[in-house]
mmCIF file of C-alpha atoms in Angstrom:
data_model
loop_
_atom_site.group_PDB
_atom_site.id
_atom_site.type_symbol
_atom_site.label_atom_id
_atom_site.label_comp_id
_atom_site.label_asym_id
_atom_site.label_seq_id
_atom_site.Cartn_x
_atom_site.Cartn_y
_atom_site.Cartn_z
ATOM 1 C CA MET X 26 0.000 0.000 0.000
ATOM 2 C CA ILE X 27 2.894 2.338 0.822
ATOM 3 C CA LEU X 28 4.619 1.524 -2.492
ATOM 4 C CA ARG X 29 1.373 2.153 -4.364
ATOM 5 C CA SER X 30 0.969 5.559 -2.695
ATOM 6 C CA ALA X 31 4.573 6.454 -3.535
ATOM 7 C CA ARG X 32 4.003 5.585 -7.190
ATOM 8 C CA VAL X 33 0.863 7.701 -7.388
ATOM 9 C CA LEU X 34 2.551 10.681 -5.711
ATOM 10 C CA GLY X 35 5.559 10.272 -7.971
ATOM 11 C CA LEU X 36 3.437 10.153 -11.132
ATOM 12 C CA GLY X 37 1.855 13.405 -10.058
ATOM 13 C CA THR X 38 5.264 15.101 -10.149
ATOM 14 C CA ILE X 39 5.736 14.313 -13.849
ATOM 15 C CA GLY X 40 3.523 17.246 -14.791
ATOM 16 C CA MET X 41 5.689 19.673 -12.783
ATOM 17 C CA ALA X 42 8.685 18.872 -14.989
ATOM 18 C CA LEU X 43 6.600 19.314 -18.156
ATOM 19 C CA LEU X 44 5.450 22.871 -17.287
ATOM 20 C CA ALA X 45 8.919 24.323 -17.987
ATOM 21 C CA THR X 46 8.911 23.215 -21.627
ATOM 22 C CA SER X 47 7.098 24.380 -24.783
ATOM 23 C CA MET X 48 4.118 22.075 -25.160
ATOM 24 C CA PRO X 49 0.462 21.954 -26.244
ATOM 25 C CA ALA X 50 -2.188 23.177 -23.805
ATOM 26 C CA LEU X 51 -3.490 20.638 -21.242
ATOM 27 C CA ALA X 52 -7.113 20.653 -20.124
ATOM 28 C CA GLN X 53 -8.532 20.057 -16.645
ATOM 29 C CA ASP X 54 -11.774 18.143 -16.614
ATOM 30 C CA ASN X 55 -13.382 20.179 -13.855
ATOM 31 C CA ASP X 56 -12.485 23.611 -15.237
ATOM 32 C CA GLU X 57 -14.823 23.922 -18.218
ATOM 33 C CA THR X 58 -14.411 27.669 -18.646
ATOM 34 C CA ARG X 59 -10.630 27.519 -18.967
ATOM 35 C CA ILE X 60 -10.795 24.473 -21.234
ATOM 36 C CA ARG X 61 -13.171 26.240 -23.604
ATOM 37 C CA LYS X 62 -10.795 29.197 -23.741
ATOM 38 C CA LEU X 63 -7.824 26.984 -24.610
ATOM 39 C CA GLU X 64 -9.824 25.029 -27.175
ATOM 40 C CA ALA X 65 -11.019 28.202 -28.852
ATOM 41 C CA GLU X 66 -7.462 29.510 -29.131
ATOM 42 C CA VAL X 67 -6.133 26.260 -30.572
ATOM 43 C CA ARG X 68 -8.989 26.034 -33.071
ATOM 44 C CA ALA X 69 -8.422 29.617 -34.157
ATOM 45 C CA LEU X 70 -4.738 28.904 -34.722
ATOM 46 C CA GLN X 71 -5.537 25.675 -36.544
ATOM 47 C CA ARG X 72 -7.949 27.378 -38.936
ATOM 48 C CA LYS X 73 -5.145 29.725 -39.966
ATOM 49 C CA VAL X 74 -2.508 27.086 -40.630
ATOM 50 C CA PHE X 75 -4.276 23.889 -41.707
ATOM 51 C CA PRO X 76 -4.803 23.694 -45.484
ATOM 52 C CA GLY X 77 -7.316 20.856 -45.585
ATOM 53 C CA GLY X 78 -7.033 18.015 -48.092
ATOM 54 C CA ASP X 79 -8.603 16.337 -51.090
ATOM 55 C CA GLY X 80 -11.195 13.606 -51.043
ATOM 56 C CA ARG X 81 -9.241 10.470 -51.896
ATOM 57 C CA TYR X 82 -9.490 7.436 -49.674
ATOM 58 C CA PHE X 83 -6.954 5.561 -47.558
ATOM 59 C CA GLU X 84 -7.203 3.047 -44.750
ATOM 60 C CA PRO X 85 -7.259 4.298 -41.137
ATOM 61 C CA GLU X 86 -4.980 2.973 -38.421
ATOM 62 C CA ILE X 87 -7.538 0.629 -36.897
ATOM 63 C CA THR X 88 -9.753 -1.552 -39.069
ATOM 64 C CA GLY X 89 -11.726 -3.280 -36.319
ATOM 65 C CA GLN X 90 -14.602 -2.029 -34.261
ATOM 66 C CA PRO X 91 -14.075 1.565 -33.088
ATOM 67 C CA ALA X 92 -13.692 2.236 -29.401
ATOM 68 C CA ALA X 93 -16.752 3.431 -27.525
ATOM 69 C CA ALA X 94 -16.982 7.111 -26.716
ATOM 70 C CA PRO X 95 -15.474 8.027 -23.330
ATOM 71 C CA THR X 96 -17.956 7.792 -20.520
ATOM 72 C CA THR X 97 -18.441 10.444 -17.925
ATOM 73 C CA ALA X 98 -16.622 9.614 -14.728
ATOM 74 C CA ALA X 99 -15.947 11.330 -11.469
ATOM 75 C CA PRO X 100 -12.721 13.384 -11.464
ATOM 76 C CA SER X 101 -9.642 11.359 -10.521
ATOM 77 C CA THR X 102 -8.295 12.038 -7.072
ATOM 78 C CA THR X 103 -4.833 10.606 -7.780
ATOM 79 C CA ALA X 104 -1.742 12.764 -7.879
ATOM 80 C CA VAL X 105 -1.968 12.746 -11.683
ATOM 81 C CA THR X 106 -4.817 15.254 -11.347
ATOM 82 C CA ASP X 107 -2.365 17.778 -9.939
ATOM 83 C CA ILE X 108 -0.595 17.818 -13.278
ATOM 84 C CA LEU X 109 -3.743 18.993 -15.048
ATOM 85 C CA ALA X 110 -4.459 21.642 -12.400
ATOM 86 C CA ARG X 111 -1.535 23.834 -13.417
ATOM 87 C CA LEU X 112 -3.130 25.507 -16.432
ATOM 88 C CA ASP X 113 -2.100 29.068 -15.709
ATOM 89 C CA ALA X 114 1.484 28.607 -16.848
ATOM 90 C CA LEU X 115 0.360 26.596 -19.862
ATOM 91 C CA GLU X 116 -2.040 29.316 -20.977
ATOM 92 C CA SER X 117 0.804 31.822 -20.970
ATOM 93 C CA GLN X 118 2.966 29.420 -22.962
ATOM 94 C CA LEU X 119 0.166 28.876 -25.469
ATOM 95 C CA GLN X 120 -0.190 32.606 -25.989
ATOM 96 C CA ARG X 121 3.542 33.017 -26.552
ATOM 97 C CA LEU X 122 3.733 30.061 -28.908
ATOM 98 C CA THR X 123 0.698 31.262 -30.857
ATOM 99 C CA ALA X 124 2.196 34.716 -31.262
ATOM 100 C CA GLN X 125 5.531 33.297 -32.372
ATOM 101 C CA TYR X 126 3.858 30.966 -34.842
ATOM 102 C CA GLU X 127 1.750 33.730 -36.341
ATOM 103 C CA VAL X 128 4.802 35.976 -36.722
ATOM 104 C CA GLY X 129 6.674 33.199 -38.479
ATOM 105 C CA THR X 130 3.703 32.357 -40.699
ATOM 106 C CA ASN X 131 3.220 35.969 -41.745
ATOM 107 C CA ALA X 132 6.930 36.343 -42.487
ATOM 108 C CA ILE X 133 6.884 33.268 -44.719
ATOM 109 C CA ARG X 134 3.740 34.486 -46.510
ATOM 110 C CA LEU X 135 5.259 37.889 -47.224
ATOM 111 C CA LEU X 136 8.459 36.259 -48.403
ATOM 112 C CA GLU X 137 6.582 33.957 -50.759
ATOM 113 C CA GLU X 138 4.626 36.882 -52.194
ATOM 114 C CA ARG X 139 7.865 38.751 -52.833
ATOM 115 C CA ILE X 140 9.412 35.724 -54.556
ATOM 116 C CA GLU X 141 6.349 35.260 -56.752
ATOM 117 C CA LYS X 142 6.431 38.910 -57.776
ATOM 118 C CA ILE X 143 10.106 38.682 -58.721
ATOM 119 C CA GLU X 144 9.586 35.458 -60.666
ATOM 120 C CA ARG X 145 6.671 36.956 -62.594
ATOM 121 C CA SER X 146 8.785 39.956 -63.466
ATOM 122 C CA ASN X 147 11.666 37.772 -64.642
ATOM 123 C CA ALA X 148 9.318 35.619 -66.716
ATOM 124 C CA GLN X 149 8.029 38.740 -68.510
ATOM 125 C CA GLY X 150 11.539 40.020 -69.162
ATOM 126 C CA VAL X 151 11.024 42.927 -66.798
ATOM 127 C CA SER X 152 13.559 43.808 -64.162
ATOM 128 C CA ALA X 153 12.612 44.100 -60.523
ATOM 129 C CA PRO X 154 10.875 47.376 -59.587
ATOM 130 C CA SER X 155 13.260 50.274 -59.133
ATOM 131 C CA MET X 156 13.131 54.019 -58.509
ATOM 132 C CA GLU X 157 14.496 55.260 -61.869
ATOM 133 C CA THR X 158 12.244 58.319 -61.815
ATOM 134 C CA SER X 159 13.435 59.288 -58.368
ATOM 135 C CA SER X 160 15.950 62.063 -57.914
ATOM 136 C CA ALA X 161 17.868 59.976 -55.360
ATOM 137 C CA PRO X 162 21.415 58.919 -56.345
ATOM 138 C CA SER X 163 21.659 55.617 -58.160
ATOM 139 C CA SER X 164 23.673 54.172 -55.296
ATOM 140 C CA SER X 165 20.658 54.517 -53.029
ATOM 141 C CA VAL X 166 18.219 52.787 -55.373
ATOM 142 C CA PRO X 167 16.975 49.609 -53.652
ATOM 143 C CA THR X 168 17.296 46.376 -55.598
ATOM 144 C CA ALA X 169 15.367 43.171 -55.164
ATOM 145 C CA SER X 170 17.141 39.884 -54.735
ATOM 146 C CA PRO X 171 15.752 36.345 -54.512
ATOM 147 C CA ALA X 172 15.244 34.929 -51.055
ATOM 148 C CA PRO X 173 17.702 32.261 -49.866
ATOM 149 C CA ALA X 174 16.790 28.821 -51.139
ATOM 150 C CA ALA X 175 16.440 27.534 -47.580
ATOM 151 C CA ALA X 176 13.550 29.929 -46.969
ATOM 152 C CA ARG X 177 11.471 28.460 -49.777
ATOM 153 C CA PRO X 178 9.152 25.485 -49.162
ATOM 154 C CA ASP X 179 10.594 22.273 -50.485
ATOM 155 C CA PRO X 180 8.598 21.624 -53.693
ATOM 156 C CA ALA X 181 9.119 17.889 -53.381
ATOM 157 C CA ARG X 182 7.748 17.850 -49.841
ATOM 158 C CA VAL X 183 4.791 20.039 -50.762
ATOM 159 C CA SER X 184 3.983 17.707 -53.627
ATOM 160 C CA ALA X 185 4.326 14.621 -51.435
ATOM 161 C CA VAL X 186 2.017 16.033 -48.766
ATOM 162 C CA GLN X 187 -0.555 17.019 -51.360
ATOM 163 C CA ALA X 188 -0.464 13.449 -52.662
ATOM 164 C CA ILE X 189 -1.634 12.092 -49.288
ATOM 165 C CA ALA X 190 -5.207 10.968 -49.751
ATOM 166 C CA LYS X 191 -8.012 12.084 -47.475
ATOM 167 C CA PRO X 192 -11.103 9.865 -47.265
ATOM 168 C CA GLN X 193 -14.728 10.871 -47.549
ATOM 169 C CA THR X 194 -16.605 8.068 -45.819
ATOM 170 C CA GLY X 195 -19.515 10.068 -44.465
ATOM 171 C CA ASP X 196 -17.988 10.172 -40.965
ATOM 172 C CA ALA X 197 -16.180 13.521 -40.955
ATOM 173 C CA GLY X 198 -14.446 12.885 -37.634
ATOM 174 C CA ASP X 199 -13.130 9.493 -38.691
ATOM 175 C CA ASP X 200 -11.947 11.003 -41.979
ATOM 176 C CA GLU X 201 -10.005 13.733 -40.180
ATOM 177 C CA TYR X 202 -8.357 11.203 -37.845
ATOM 178 C CA SER X 203 -7.507 8.891 -40.728
ATOM 179 C CA TYR X 204 -5.929 11.753 -42.666
ATOM 180 C CA GLY X 205 -3.776 12.584 -39.640
ATOM 181 C CA PHE X 206 -2.753 8.935 -39.333
ATOM 182 C CA ARG X 207 -1.724 8.801 -42.975
ATOM 183 C CA LEU X 208 0.400 11.948 -42.602
ATOM 184 C CA TRP X 209 2.096 10.445 -39.538
ATOM 185 C CA ASP X 210 2.574 7.086 -41.226
ATOM 186 C CA ALA X 211 4.257 8.820 -44.190
ATOM 187 C CA GLY X 212 6.681 10.597 -41.847
ATOM 188 C CA PHE X 213 5.204 14.090 -42.226
ATOM 189 C CA PHE X 214 5.214 14.728 -38.500
ATOM 190 C CA PRO X 215 4.627 18.529 -38.376
ATOM 191 C CA GLU X 216 1.713 18.180 -40.785
ATOM 192 C CA ALA X 217 0.342 15.275 -38.735
ATOM 193 C CA GLN X 218 0.615 17.370 -35.577
ATOM 194 C CA GLN X 219 -1.511 20.131 -37.117
ATOM 195 C CA GLN X 220 -4.082 17.706 -38.482
ATOM 196 C CA LEU X 221 -4.450 15.655 -35.308
ATOM 197 C CA THR X 222 -4.619 18.753 -33.099
ATOM 198 C CA MET X 223 -7.522 19.953 -35.216
ATOM 199 C CA PHE X 224 -9.200 16.555 -34.939
ATOM 200 C CA VAL X 225 -9.013 16.181 -31.135
ATOM 201 C CA GLU X 226 -10.166 19.762 -30.557
ATOM 202 C CA LYS X 227 -13.042 19.578 -33.034
ATOM 203 C CA TYR X 228 -14.204 16.063 -32.102
ATOM 204 C CA PRO X 229 -13.532 15.646 -28.345
ATOM 205 C CA SER X 230 -16.207 12.934 -27.953
ATOM 206 C CA HIS X 231 -15.610 10.973 -31.150
ATOM 207 C CA ALA X 232 -14.913 7.231 -30.948
ATOM 208 C CA ARG X 233 -11.472 7.921 -32.409
ATOM 209 C CA THR X 234 -10.503 10.636 -29.917
ATOM 210 C CA SER X 235 -8.474 8.296 -27.706
ATOM 211 C CA TYR X 236 -6.632 7.147 -30.815
ATOM 212 C CA GLY X 237 -6.165 10.748 -31.956
ATOM 213 C CA ARG X 238 -4.678 12.095 -28.721
ATOM 214 C CA ASN X 239 -2.312 9.131 -28.480
ATOM 215 C CA LEU X 240 -1.236 9.481 -32.113
ATOM 216 C CA LEU X 241 -0.729 13.220 -31.653
ATOM 217 C CA GLY X 242 1.677 12.442 -28.822
ATOM 218 C CA ARG X 243 3.476 9.963 -31.045
ATOM 219 C CA ALA X 244 3.730 12.525 -33.854
ATOM 220 C CA TYR X 245 5.629 14.784 -31.456
ATOM 221 C CA LEU X 246 7.701 11.945 -29.960
ATOM 222 C CA ASP X 247 8.693 10.636 -33.384
ATOM 223 C CA ASP X 248 9.591 14.202 -34.350
ATOM 224 C CA GLY X 249 12.138 14.301 -31.527
ATOM 225 C CA LYS X 250 9.974 16.460 -29.248
ATOM 226 C CA PRO X 251 9.324 14.396 -26.099
ATOM 227 C CA SER X 252 8.496 17.448 -23.979
ATOM 228 C CA GLU X 253 5.626 18.293 -26.356
ATOM 229 C CA ALA X 254 4.575 14.651 -26.611
ATOM 230 C CA ALA X 255 4.351 13.911 -22.884
ATOM 231 C CA PRO X 256 1.391 16.206 -22.081
ATOM 232 C CA TRP X 257 -0.747 14.597 -24.793
ATOM 233 C CA PHE X 258 0.027 11.110 -23.512
ATOM 234 C CA LEU X 259 -0.785 12.193 -19.972
ATOM 235 C CA LYS X 260 -3.995 13.923 -21.067
ATOM 236 C CA ASN X 261 -5.176 10.854 -22.937
ATOM 237 C CA TYR X 262 -4.527 8.578 -19.961
ATOM 238 C CA GLN X 263 -6.136 10.945 -17.473
ATOM 239 C CA ALA X 264 -9.182 11.800 -19.622
ATOM 240 C CA ASP X 265 -10.408 8.206 -19.808
ATOM 241 C CA LYS X 266 -8.330 5.371 -18.352
ATOM 242 C CA ASN X 267 -10.603 2.892 -20.127
ATOM 243 C CA GLY X 268 -10.102 4.604 -23.496
ATOM 244 C CA ALA X 269 -8.949 2.561 -26.471
ATOM 245 C CA ARG X 270 -5.418 3.979 -26.327
ATOM 246 C CA ALA X 271 -5.137 5.111 -22.695
ATOM 247 C CA GLY X 272 -2.764 2.246 -21.879
ATOM 248 C CA ASP X 273 -0.636 2.997 -24.916
ATOM 249 C CA SER X 274 -0.382 6.622 -23.835
ATOM 250 C CA LEU X 275 0.807 5.716 -20.342
ATOM 251 C CA LEU X 276 3.528 3.510 -21.804
ATOM 252 C CA TYR X 277 4.550 6.229 -24.266
ATOM 253 C CA LEU X 278 4.573 8.700 -21.387
ATOM 254 C CA ALA X 279 7.295 6.522 -19.892
ATOM 255 C CA GLU X 280 9.094 6.573 -23.257
ATOM 256 C CA SER X 281 8.917 10.373 -23.246
ATOM 257 C CA MET X 282 10.423 10.514 -19.760
ATOM 258 C CA ILE X 283 13.203 8.180 -20.898
ATOM 259 C CA ALA X 284 13.913 10.465 -23.848
ATOM 260 C CA LEU X 285 14.050 13.383 -21.409
ATOM 261 C CA LYS X 286 16.497 11.357 -19.273
ATOM 262 C CA ASP X 287 14.101 11.469 -16.334
ATOM 263 C CA THR X 288 14.603 7.943 -15.040
ATOM 264 C CA LYS X 289 12.628 8.425 -11.832
ATOM 265 C CA ARG X 290 9.436 9.499 -13.553
ATOM 266 C CA ALA X 291 9.900 6.963 -16.326
ATOM 267 C CA CYS X 292 9.950 4.213 -13.703
ATOM 268 C CA ILE X 293 6.846 5.629 -12.048
ATOM 269 C CA ALA X 294 4.951 5.557 -15.362
ATOM 270 C CA LEU X 295 6.185 2.035 -16.163
ATOM 271 C CA SER X 296 5.119 0.775 -12.736
ATOM 272 C CA GLU X 297 1.700 2.387 -13.130
ATOM 273 C CA PHE X 298 1.329 0.844 -16.581
ATOM 274 C CA GLY X 299 2.186 -2.644 -15.384
ATOM 275 C CA GLU X 300 -0.263 -2.415 -12.491
ATOM 276 C CA THR X 301 -3.137 -0.697 -14.328
ATOM 277 C CA TYR X 302 -2.919 -2.572 -17.646
ATOM 278 C CA PRO X 303 -1.590 -6.090 -16.914
ATOM 279 C CA ALA X 304 -3.351 -7.517 -19.981
ATOM 280 C CA LEU X 305 -1.587 -5.047 -22.269
ATOM 281 C CA ALA X 306 1.725 -5.528 -20.481
ATOM 282 C CA SER X 307 1.581 -9.270 -21.176
ATOM 283 C CA GLY X 308 -0.221 -9.025 -24.509
ATOM 284 C CA ARG X 309 -0.359 -6.478 -27.321
ATOM 285 C CA LEU X 310 2.215 -4.115 -25.794
ATOM 286 C CA GLN X 311 4.436 -6.751 -24.223
ATOM 287 C CA SER X 312 7.363 -6.103 -26.568
ATOM 288 C CA ASP X 313 7.186 -2.311 -26.205
ATOM 289 C CA TYR X 314 6.892 -2.653 -22.431
ATOM 290 C CA ALA X 315 9.947 -4.899 -22.258
ATOM 291 C CA THR X 316 11.934 -2.543 -24.489
ATOM 292 C CA ALA X 317 11.080 0.473 -22.337
ATOM 293 C CA ARG X 318 11.991 -1.353 -19.142
ATOM 294 C CA SER X 319 15.325 -2.379 -20.613
ATOM 295 C CA LYS X 320 16.259 1.280 -21.112
ATOM 296 C CA VAL X 321 16.083 2.213 -17.427
ATOM 297 C CA LYS X 322 17.009 0.680 -14.093
ATOM 298 C CA CYS X 323 14.090 0.954 -11.725
ATOM 299 C CA SER X 324 14.358 0.117 -8.050
#
């Protein structure tokens, strides 16, 4: 009983380490007003950056029966809840990240417009705009020069992303999740992050939501961003411990802690996984569980 209490208290401290890093916003189940505010901000950002997709079909991650929608349950009283209670710092981080992203997006847009203007001028045999009619000395006349190649979007990548098919099955939520899965499966992790963020915020009660939150965490983890991945794994586990991918998220939370070289918290998550999901630990996730345990020495 004492060991169990120590594990629970230790798992609660994982969230404290996550608050110092740049990460997606976490939600607290019993703070509806603050959650709605965070969701609105994320959706607004997503509408600006997500380009949508075409209507071609591809297979989703799971082909069996979809998981049932999360059921309403009383708020958890474990130490994990403390992690979700610290939203104030996360809201500030979200605001800073949103501002930075918008600045970067606007800069890229303006740069692309300038490049297009120059290319059109060159194609028509016209030099870049100058101030020939100005009385200023010729040495002060500004000249236009192409942007560095590194600043331009990779045409091959753009083409490859556009080639990813998006289904139209009649279930809009399932289609959005499946599109995010295909982006992740093709290795387009930033694009998958945008798509899956949109999905989980727009369809919080969909049968695929547990899959979506877990896959969003994996999109960050596979992109080498464990500090951004960990909150999504924790959120998915805390939101519905009986969810289709709640167990997976707890195990990947341990993987995130290992990547962050936080052995203590990795061991706490692994212990919690083994105790809460024994069937997964000895079944579908047995190999992943063994691999994670082999990476750390837990007392």
